[in-house]
DNA sequence: GTCTATATGCGGATAGAC
DNA sequence: GTCTATCCGCATATAGAC
């Protein structure tokens, strides 16, 4: 038991790239729940199973970490969308919508972005957030070939979805008829993913 | 100069109801910019021209203050919407939309709400936020008489608007063609209000 | 590569004067 | 009704050991 000691503390001494990814995932989750200011580096560290100073050390500052989180989230969206159009160019709007909903599986991913979107006044977060949002818009228009009005309506649906997820509206499912109706109307056959996501959240 | 001394500090000794409203406005603005966690009671106090302990004293805690802010914001929305349907029942969707955009004039009002919407996981903010959102939905359906799909699409547009405002996307106007196009497409003849609002923000 | 210990600053809240 | 002074806790960041 000297070769591989995973004793009391993890101390797994992994490659920093892997650790990095682990922390980014944890940070995505925590930032998604509490937002940039509300999340603490200590929460993130504990979620990732490392010490608080380590996450600061690895990313420099909390702010830089947040920026990396939202940039990574953005990449996930675009990669996922590009996969959709690579597969086929039929019925794009709805297939992109499904892909978007699937991204809910990555905890906190869409919510971290949403938090960044309401901090547009911040001198360092704001510009990145705007840039990211416009990147998605341009993708929809240029690569997916949607008309401006179509792209806009896609984004509208996306923002309502983000909001309903942020609100944890699925917690109201069953207990409020209005919530039921709203959720059922708002989600194109993808309610199951949302509800599943809701249970994840509740247990966390 | 002994009767009305408005000496160095304001010390205007106003009725607490007026002071209360003043602080609520300041808080709405500051919470709108930084969110619940990001805003400090001190910023709010300075924006209202009072001392930090005073705002805490008056509302008990920062959390209670935030709750009052979002509940007040909600009331503004509903009052404004009810005025619209009282005036006429024609062309409701678009007239309600205009009324909604007009609410941007109350700095931070829609943004404070938006911040509350992404904190649905919070044990005390979450329930209020959900309740408020559903109240608007129910208004649209029951009082305004919109079909579920219409109400939903109204909310979609509202959430995109909120997001664009949160992003300060109007700052990108002129410098990004995509931003121009997005803003022009997204806003039904109400771009002027948004841009005006953008200038307000920039100067603050 | 990862931790412990800790410095430091800031923010919410309380006490009490005027 | 409103302020000043202040306590206390917490969160980010640094120093340095292993």
Coordinates of C-alpha atoms (C1' of nucleotides) in Angstrom, one line a residue:
Chain A
X1 CA 0.0 0.0 0.0
X2 CA 2.9 2.3 -0.7
X3 CA 2.5 2.4 -4.5
X4 CA -0.9 4.1 -4.8
X5 CA -1.8 5.9 -1.7
X6 CA -5.2 7.5 -1.9
X7 CA -5.1 8.0 1.8
X8 CA -7.3 10.5 3.8
X9 CA -6.9 13.4 1.4
X10 CA -7.3 12.7 -2.3
X11 CA -3.7 13.8 -3.0
X12 CA -4.1 12.2 -6.4
X13 CA -1.3 14.3 -7.8
X14 CA -3.0 14.3 -11.2
X15 CA -1.8 16.2 -14.3
X16 CA -2.7 19.8 -13.9
X17 CA -4.7 19.7 -17.1
X18 CA -7.1 17.2 -15.7
X19 CA -7.3 19.0 -12.4
X20 CA -8.0 22.1 -14.3
X21 CA -10.9 20.6 -16.1
X22 CA -12.2 19.2 -12.9
X23 CA -12.1 22.6 -11.3
X24 CA -13.7 24.2 -14.3
X25 CA -16.6 21.8 -14.0
X26 CA -17.0 22.5 -10.3
X27 CA -16.8 26.2 -10.9
X28 CA -19.4 26.1 -13.6
X29 CA -21.8 24.4 -11.3
X30 CA -21.2 26.7 -8.4
X31 CA -21.2 29.9 -10.4
X32 CA -24.4 28.7 -12.1
X33 CA -26.1 28.5 -8.7
X34 CA -24.8 31.6 -7.0
X35 CA -23.5 33.8 -9.8
X36 CA -20.1 35.5 -10.0
X37 CA -20.3 37.5 -6.7
X38 CA -22.3 34.9 -4.8
X39 CA -20.0 32.0 -5.5
X40 CA -16.9 31.6 -3.3
X41 CA -13.7 30.1 -4.4
X42 CA -13.9 27.9 -1.3
X43 CA -17.2 26.4 -2.4
X44 CA -15.7 25.7 -5.8
X45 CA -12.6 24.2 -4.2
X46 CA -14.7 21.9 -2.0
X47 CA -16.9 20.9 -5.0
X48 CA -13.7 20.0 -6.9
X49 CA -12.1 18.2 -3.9
X50 CA -9.1 20.5 -3.7
X51 CA -8.0 23.3 -1.4
X52 CA -9.2 26.9 -1.8
X53 CA -5.7 28.4 -2.4
X54 CA -5.1 25.8 -5.1
X55 CA -8.0 27.0 -7.3
X56 CA -6.9 30.6 -6.9
X57 CA -3.3 29.6 -7.6
X58 CA -4.3 27.8 -10.7
X59 CA -6.4 30.5 -12.2
X60 CA -4.8 33.6 -10.8
X61 CA -8.0 35.3 -9.6
X62 CA -11.7 34.4 -9.1
X63 CA -12.4 36.8 -12.0
X64 CA -10.1 35.0 -14.4
X65 CA -11.7 31.7 -13.4
X66 CA -15.1 33.0 -14.1
X67 CA -14.0 34.3 -17.5
X68 CA -12.7 30.8 -18.3
X69 CA -15.9 29.2 -17.2
X70 CA -18.0 31.3 -19.5
X71 CA -15.7 31.0 -22.4
X72 CA -15.7 27.2 -22.0
X73 CA -19.5 27.2 -21.8
X74 CA -19.6 29.2 -25.0
X75 CA -17.4 26.7 -26.7
X76 CA -19.6 23.8 -25.6
X77 CA -22.6 25.6 -27.2
X78 CA -20.9 26.2 -30.4
X79 CA -19.4 22.7 -30.7
X80 CA -22.8 21.2 -30.0
X81 CA -24.5 23.4 -32.5
X82 CA -21.9 22.7 -35.2
X83 CA -22.4 19.0 -34.7
X84 CA -26.1 19.6 -35.4
X85 CA -25.6 21.3 -38.7
X86 CA -22.9 18.9 -39.7
X87 CA -25.3 16.0 -39.3
X88 CA -28.0 17.5 -41.5
X89 CA -29.4 20.9 -42.5
X90 CA -33.0 20.0 -42.2
X91 CA -35.3 21.3 -39.5
X92 CA -32.5 23.3 -38.0
X93 CA -34.4 25.5 -35.6
X94 CA -35.9 22.7 -33.7
X95 CA -32.9 20.5 -33.8
X96 CA -30.7 23.3 -32.5
X97 CA -33.3 23.8 -29.8
X98 CA -33.0 20.2 -28.7
X99 CA -29.3 20.5 -28.7
X100 CA -29.5 23.5 -26.5
X101 CA -31.8 21.8 -24.1
X102 CA -29.4 18.9 -23.9
X103 CA -26.8 21.3 -22.6
X104 CA -28.7 21.5 -19.4
X105 CA -27.1 18.2 -18.6
X106 CA -23.9 20.0 -18.0
X107 CA -24.8 21.5 -14.7
X108 CA -24.6 25.2 -14.4
X109 CA -23.3 25.7 -17.9
X110 CA -26.2 27.8 -19.2
X111 CA -26.8 29.4 -15.9
X112 CA -23.2 30.6 -15.6
X113 CA -23.6 32.2 -18.9
X114 CA -26.9 33.7 -17.9
X115 CA -25.3 35.2 -14.8
X116 CA -22.6 36.8 -17.0
X117 CA -25.3 38.2 -19.3
X118 CA -26.8 40.3 -16.4
X119 CA -23.4 41.6 -15.5
X120 CA -22.8 43.5 -18.7
X121 CA -21.9 46.6 -16.8
X122 CA -18.8 45.0 -15.4
X123 CA -15.7 46.3 -17.1
X124 CA -14.1 42.9 -17.7
X125 CA -17.0 40.5 -17.6
X126 CA -19.3 42.7 -19.7
X127 CA -17.2 42.8 -22.9
X128 CA -16.7 39.0 -22.9
X129 CA -20.3 38.4 -22.2
X130 CA -21.4 40.6 -25.1
X131 CA -18.8 39.0 -27.4
X132 CA -20.0 35.6 -26.5
X133 CA -23.7 36.4 -27.0
X134 CA -23.0 37.9 -30.4
X135 CA -20.9 35.0 -31.4
X136 CA -23.9 32.7 -30.9
X137 CA -26.1 35.1 -32.9
X138 CA -23.6 35.2 -35.7
X139 CA -23.4 31.5 -35.7
X140 CA -27.1 31.2 -36.1
X141 CA -27.2 33.7 -38.9
X142 CA -24.0 32.9 -40.8
X143 CA -23.3 29.2 -40.2
X144 CA -26.8 28.0 -39.6
X145 CA -28.2 30.4 -42.2
X146 CA -31.2 31.6 -40.2
X147 CA -32.8 34.8 -41.1
X148 CA -32.4 37.6 -38.5
X149 CA -36.0 37.2 -37.3
X150 CA -35.5 33.4 -37.0
X151 CA -32.3 33.8 -35.1
X152 CA -33.9 36.3 -32.8
X153 CA -36.8 34.1 -32.1
X154 CA -34.4 31.3 -31.3
X155 CA -32.6 33.4 -28.8
X156 CA -35.9 34.5 -27.3
X157 CA -36.8 30.9 -26.6
X158 CA -33.3 30.3 -25.3
X159 CA -33.5 33.2 -22.8
X160 CA -36.9 32.1 -21.5
X161 CA -35.6 28.6 -21.1
X162 CA -32.6 29.9 -19.2
X163 CA -34.8 32.0 -17.0
X164 CA -37.1 29.1 -16.2
X165 CA -34.2 27.0 -15.3
X166 CA -32.7 29.8 -13.2
X167 CA -36.0 30.1 -11.4
X168 CA -36.0 26.4 -10.7
X169 CA -39.6 26.6 -12.0
X170 CA -39.7 22.8 -12.3
X171 CA -39.9 22.8 -8.5
X172 CA -43.4 24.2 -9.0
X173 CA -44.4 21.5 -11.3
X174 CA -47.5 19.7 -9.9
X175 CA -48.0 22.4 -7.2
X176 CA -49.0 25.1 -9.6
X177 CA -51.2 24.7 -12.7
X178 CA -49.8 27.9 -14.2
X179 CA -46.3 26.6 -13.8
X180 CA -47.3 23.3 -15.5
X181 CA -48.9 25.1 -18.4
X182 CA -46.0 27.4 -18.8
X183 CA -43.4 24.7 -18.7
X184 CA -45.3 22.5 -21.1
X185 CA -45.9 25.3 -23.6
X186 CA -42.4 26.6 -23.4
X187 CA -40.6 23.4 -24.0
X188 CA -40.7 21.7 -27.4
X189 CA -41.0 18.1 -26.2
X190 CA -38.0 18.4 -24.0
X191 CA -39.7 18.7 -20.6
X192 CA -38.2 15.5 -19.4
X193 CA -34.7 16.9 -19.5
X194 CA -35.7 20.0 -17.6
X195 CA -37.5 18.0 -14.9
X196 CA -34.6 15.6 -14.6
X197 CA -32.3 18.6 -14.3
X198 CA -34.6 19.9 -11.6
X199 CA -34.2 16.8 -9.5
X200 CA -30.4 17.0 -9.9
X201 CA -30.5 20.5 -8.5
X202 CA -32.8 19.6 -5.6
X203 CA -30.6 16.9 -4.4
X204 CA -27.5 19.1 -4.6
Chain B
X1 CA -31.0 80.1 10.0
X2 CA -32.1 78.0 12.9
X3 CA -35.5 77.0 11.5
X4 CA -34.5 74.9 8.5
X5 CA -30.9 73.9 8.7
X6 CA -29.9 71.8 5.7
X7 CA -26.3 72.2 6.8
X8 CA -23.4 70.0 5.6
X9 CA -25.1 66.7 5.6
X10 CA -28.5 66.5 4.1
X11 CA -30.1 65.7 7.4
X12 CA -33.4 66.4 5.8
X13 CA -35.3 64.6 8.5
X14 CA -38.0 63.5 6.1
X15 CA -40.8 61.2 6.8
X16 CA -39.6 57.6 6.9
X17 CA -42.1 56.7 4.1
X18 CA -40.4 59.1 1.7
X19 CA -37.0 58.0 2.8
X20 CA -38.0 54.4 2.3
X21 CA -39.1 55.0 -1.2
X22 CA -35.9 56.9 -2.0
X23 CA -33.8 54.0 -0.7
X24 CA -35.9 51.5 -2.6
X25 CA -35.2 53.3 -5.8
X26 CA -31.5 53.5 -5.1
X27 CA -31.5 49.8 -4.1
X28 CA -33.3 48.9 -7.3
X29 CA -30.6 50.7 -9.3
X30 CA -27.7 49.1 -7.5
X31 CA -29.1 45.6 -7.3
X32 CA -29.9 45.9 -11.0
X33 CA -26.3 46.6 -11.8
X34 CA -24.5 44.1 -9.5
X35 CA -27.1 41.6 -8.5
X36 CA -28.1 40.6 -5.0
X37 CA -24.6 39.4 -3.8
X38 CA -22.6 41.9 -5.8
X39 CA -24.4 45.0 -4.5
X40 CA -23.4 46.3 -1.1
X41 CA -25.6 48.1 1.4
X42 CA -23.0 50.8 1.4
X43 CA -23.3 51.5 -2.3
X44 CA -27.1 51.6 -1.9
X45 CA -26.8 54.0 1.0
X46 CA -24.5 56.3 -0.9
X47 CA -26.8 56.2 -3.9
X48 CA -29.6 57.2 -1.6
X49 CA -27.6 59.8 0.2
X50 CA -27.9 58.2 3.6
X51 CA -25.6 56.2 5.9
X52 CA -25.1 52.5 5.5
X53 CA -26.4 51.5 8.9
X54 CA -29.5 53.5 8.2
X55 CA -30.5 51.4 5.2
X56 CA -29.9 48.2 7.2
X57 CA -31.8 49.6 10.1
X58 CA -34.8 50.5 8.0
X59 CA -35.1 47.1 6.2
X60 CA -33.7 44.7 8.8
X61 CA -31.3 42.9 6.5
X62 CA -30.0 43.2 3.0
X63 CA -32.0 40.2 2.0
X64 CA -35.3 41.7 3.2
X65 CA -34.4 44.9 1.3
X66 CA -33.8 42.8 -1.9
X67 CA -37.2 41.1 -1.5
X68 CA -38.9 44.4 -1.1
X69 CA -37.1 45.7 -4.2
X70 CA -38.3 42.8 -6.4
X71 CA -41.8 42.9 -5.0
X72 CA -42.0 46.6 -5.7
X73 CA -40.7 46.0 -9.2
X74 CA -43.4 43.3 -9.7
X75 CA -46.1 45.8 -8.7
X76 CA -44.8 48.3 -11.2
X77 CA -45.1 45.8 -14.0
X78 CA -48.6 44.8 -13.1
X79 CA -49.9 48.3 -12.5
X80 CA -48.5 49.4 -15.8
X81 CA -50.0 46.4 -17.6
X82 CA -53.4 46.9 -16.0
X83 CA -53.4 50.5 -17.2
X84 CA -52.8 49.2 -20.7
X85 CA -55.8 46.8 -20.7
X86 CA -57.9 49.4 -18.9
X87 CA -57.3 51.8 -21.8
X88 CA -58.3 49.4 -24.5
X89 CA -58.3 45.8 -25.3
X90 CA -57.1 46.1 -28.9
X91 CA -53.7 45.0 -30.0
X92 CA -52.8 43.9 -26.6
X93 CA -49.6 42.0 -27.3
X94 CA -47.8 44.9 -28.8
X95 CA -49.1 47.5 -26.4
X96 CA -48.1 45.5 -23.4
X97 CA -44.7 45.1 -25.1
X98 CA -44.4 48.9 -25.3
X99 CA -45.4 49.3 -21.7
X100 CA -42.8 46.8 -20.7
X101 CA -40.1 48.6 -22.6
X102 CA -41.1 51.8 -21.0
X103 CA -40.3 50.2 -17.6
X104 CA -36.7 50.5 -18.6
X105 CA -37.0 54.1 -17.6
X106 CA -37.1 53.0 -14.0
X107 CA -33.4 52.2 -13.7
X108 CA -32.6 48.7 -12.6
X109 CA -36.2 47.6 -12.2
X110 CA -36.2 44.9 -14.8
X111 CA -32.7 44.0 -14.1
X112 CA -33.2 43.5 -10.4
X113 CA -36.0 41.1 -11.3
X114 CA -33.7 39.4 -13.8
X115 CA -31.1 38.9 -11.1
X116 CA -33.7 37.4 -8.8
X117 CA -34.8 35.0 -11.6
X118 CA -31.4 33.4 -11.8
X119 CA -31.2 32.9 -8.0
X120 CA -34.1 30.5 -8.0
X121 CA -32.1 28.1 -5.9
X122 CA -32.0 30.4 -3.0
X123 CA -34.3 29.3 -0.2
X124 CA -35.8 32.7 0.4
X125 CA -35.3 34.6 -2.9
X126 CA -36.3 31.6 -5.1
X127 CA -39.9 31.2 -3.9
X128 CA -40.6 34.9 -4.2
X129 CA -39.1 35.0 -7.7
X130 CA -41.1 32.1 -8.9
X131 CA -44.2 33.5 -7.5
X132 CA -43.6 36.8 -9.1
X133 CA -42.9 35.3 -12.5
X134 CA -46.0 33.2 -12.4
X135 CA -48.0 36.2 -11.3
X136 CA -47.1 37.9 -14.5
X137 CA -47.9 34.8 -16.5
X138 CA -51.2 34.5 -14.9
X139 CA -52.0 38.1 -15.6
X140 CA -51.2 37.6 -19.2
X141 CA -53.4 34.6 -19.5
X142 CA -56.3 35.5 -17.2
X143 CA -56.6 39.3 -17.2
X144 CA -55.1 40.0 -20.6
X145 CA -56.8 37.0 -22.0
X146 CA -53.8 35.7 -24.0
X147 CA -53.6 32.1 -25.1
X148 CA -50.9 30.1 -23.4
X149 CA -48.8 30.2 -26.5
X150 CA -49.2 33.9 -26.9
X151 CA -48.3 34.5 -23.2
X152 CA -45.3 32.4 -23.6
X153 CA -44.1 34.2 -26.7
X154 CA -44.6 37.4 -24.9
X155 CA -42.4 36.2 -22.0
X156 CA -39.8 35.0 -24.5
X157 CA -39.5 38.5 -25.9
X158 CA -39.3 40.0 -22.5
X159 CA -36.5 37.7 -21.4
X160 CA -34.5 38.5 -24.5
X161 CA -35.0 42.1 -23.9
X162 CA -33.9 41.8 -20.3
X163 CA -30.9 39.9 -21.4
X164 CA -29.9 42.5 -24.0
X165 CA -30.3 45.2 -21.4
X166 CA -28.3 43.2 -18.8
X167 CA -25.6 42.7 -21.4
X168 CA -25.5 46.5 -22.1
X169 CA -25.7 45.4 -25.7
X170 CA -26.5 48.9 -26.7
X171 CA -22.9 49.8 -26.0
X172 CA -22.0 47.7 -29.0
X173 CA -24.4 49.7 -31.2
X174 CA -22.4 51.2 -34.2
X175 CA -19.3 49.1 -33.4
X176 CA -20.8 45.8 -34.3
X177 CA -23.1 45.1 -37.2
X178 CA -24.4 42.0 -35.6
X179 CA -25.4 43.9 -32.5
X180 CA -27.1 46.5 -34.6
X181 CA -29.1 43.9 -36.5
X182 CA -30.0 42.0 -33.3
X183 CA -31.1 45.1 -31.5
X184 CA -33.2 46.4 -34.4
X185 CA -34.8 43.0 -35.0
X186 CA -35.5 42.3 -31.4
X187 CA -37.2 45.6 -30.5
X188 CA -40.5 46.5 -31.9
X189 CA -40.0 50.2 -32.7
X190 CA -38.7 50.8 -29.2
X191 CA -35.0 51.0 -29.9
X192 CA -34.8 54.6 -28.9
X193 CA -35.8 53.8 -25.3
X194 CA -33.1 51.2 -25.0
X195 CA -30.4 53.4 -26.4
X196 CA -31.4 56.2 -24.2
X197 CA -31.2 53.8 -21.3
X198 CA -27.8 52.7 -22.5
X199 CA -26.5 56.3 -22.2
X200 CA -27.9 56.7 -18.8
X201 CA -26.1 53.6 -17.7
X202 CA -22.8 54.6 -19.3
X203 CA -22.8 57.9 -17.4
X204 CA -23.6 56.3 -14.1
Chain C
dG1 C1' 1.1 19.5 -7.8
dT2 C1' -1.1 20.4 -3.6
dC3 C1' -1.5 21.6 1.1
dT4 C1' -1.6 24.5 5.7
dA5 C1' -1.3 28.7 7.7
dT6 C1' -2.3 33.3 7.5
dA7 C1' -2.6 38.3 6.2
dT8 C1' -5.7 41.5 4.8
dG9 C1' -9.6 43.9 3.4
dC10 C1' -14.4 44.4 3.0
dG11 C1' -19.2 44.1 4.1
dG12 C1' -23.3 43.4 7.1
dA13 C1' -24.9 44.3 11.2
dT14 C1' -25.1 46.3 16.2
dA15 C1' -24.8 49.9 19.9
dG16 C1' -25.6 54.1 21.1
dA17 C1' -25.3 59.3 20.6
dC18 C1' -27.8 63.3 18.9
Chain D
dG1 C1' -35.1 59.9 12.0
dT2 C1' -30.3 59.6 11.2
dC3 C1' -25.5 59.5 12.2
dT4 C1' -20.7 57.7 13.9
dA5 C1' -18.1 54.2 15.6
dT6 C1' -17.2 49.7 15.7
dC7 C1' -17.4 44.5 16.0
dC8 C1' -17.1 40.3 13.7
dG9 C1' -17.1 37.1 10.2
dC10 C1' -15.9 35.7 5.8
dA11 C1' -13.6 35.6 1.3
dT12 C1' -9.7 36.4 -1.7
dA13 C1' -5.2 36.1 -2.0
dT14 C1' -0.2 35.3 -0.5
dA15 C1' 3.8 32.7 1.6
dG16 C1' 5.9 28.9 2.0
dA17 C1' 6.2 23.8 3.4
dC18 C1' 6.0 19.0 1.6

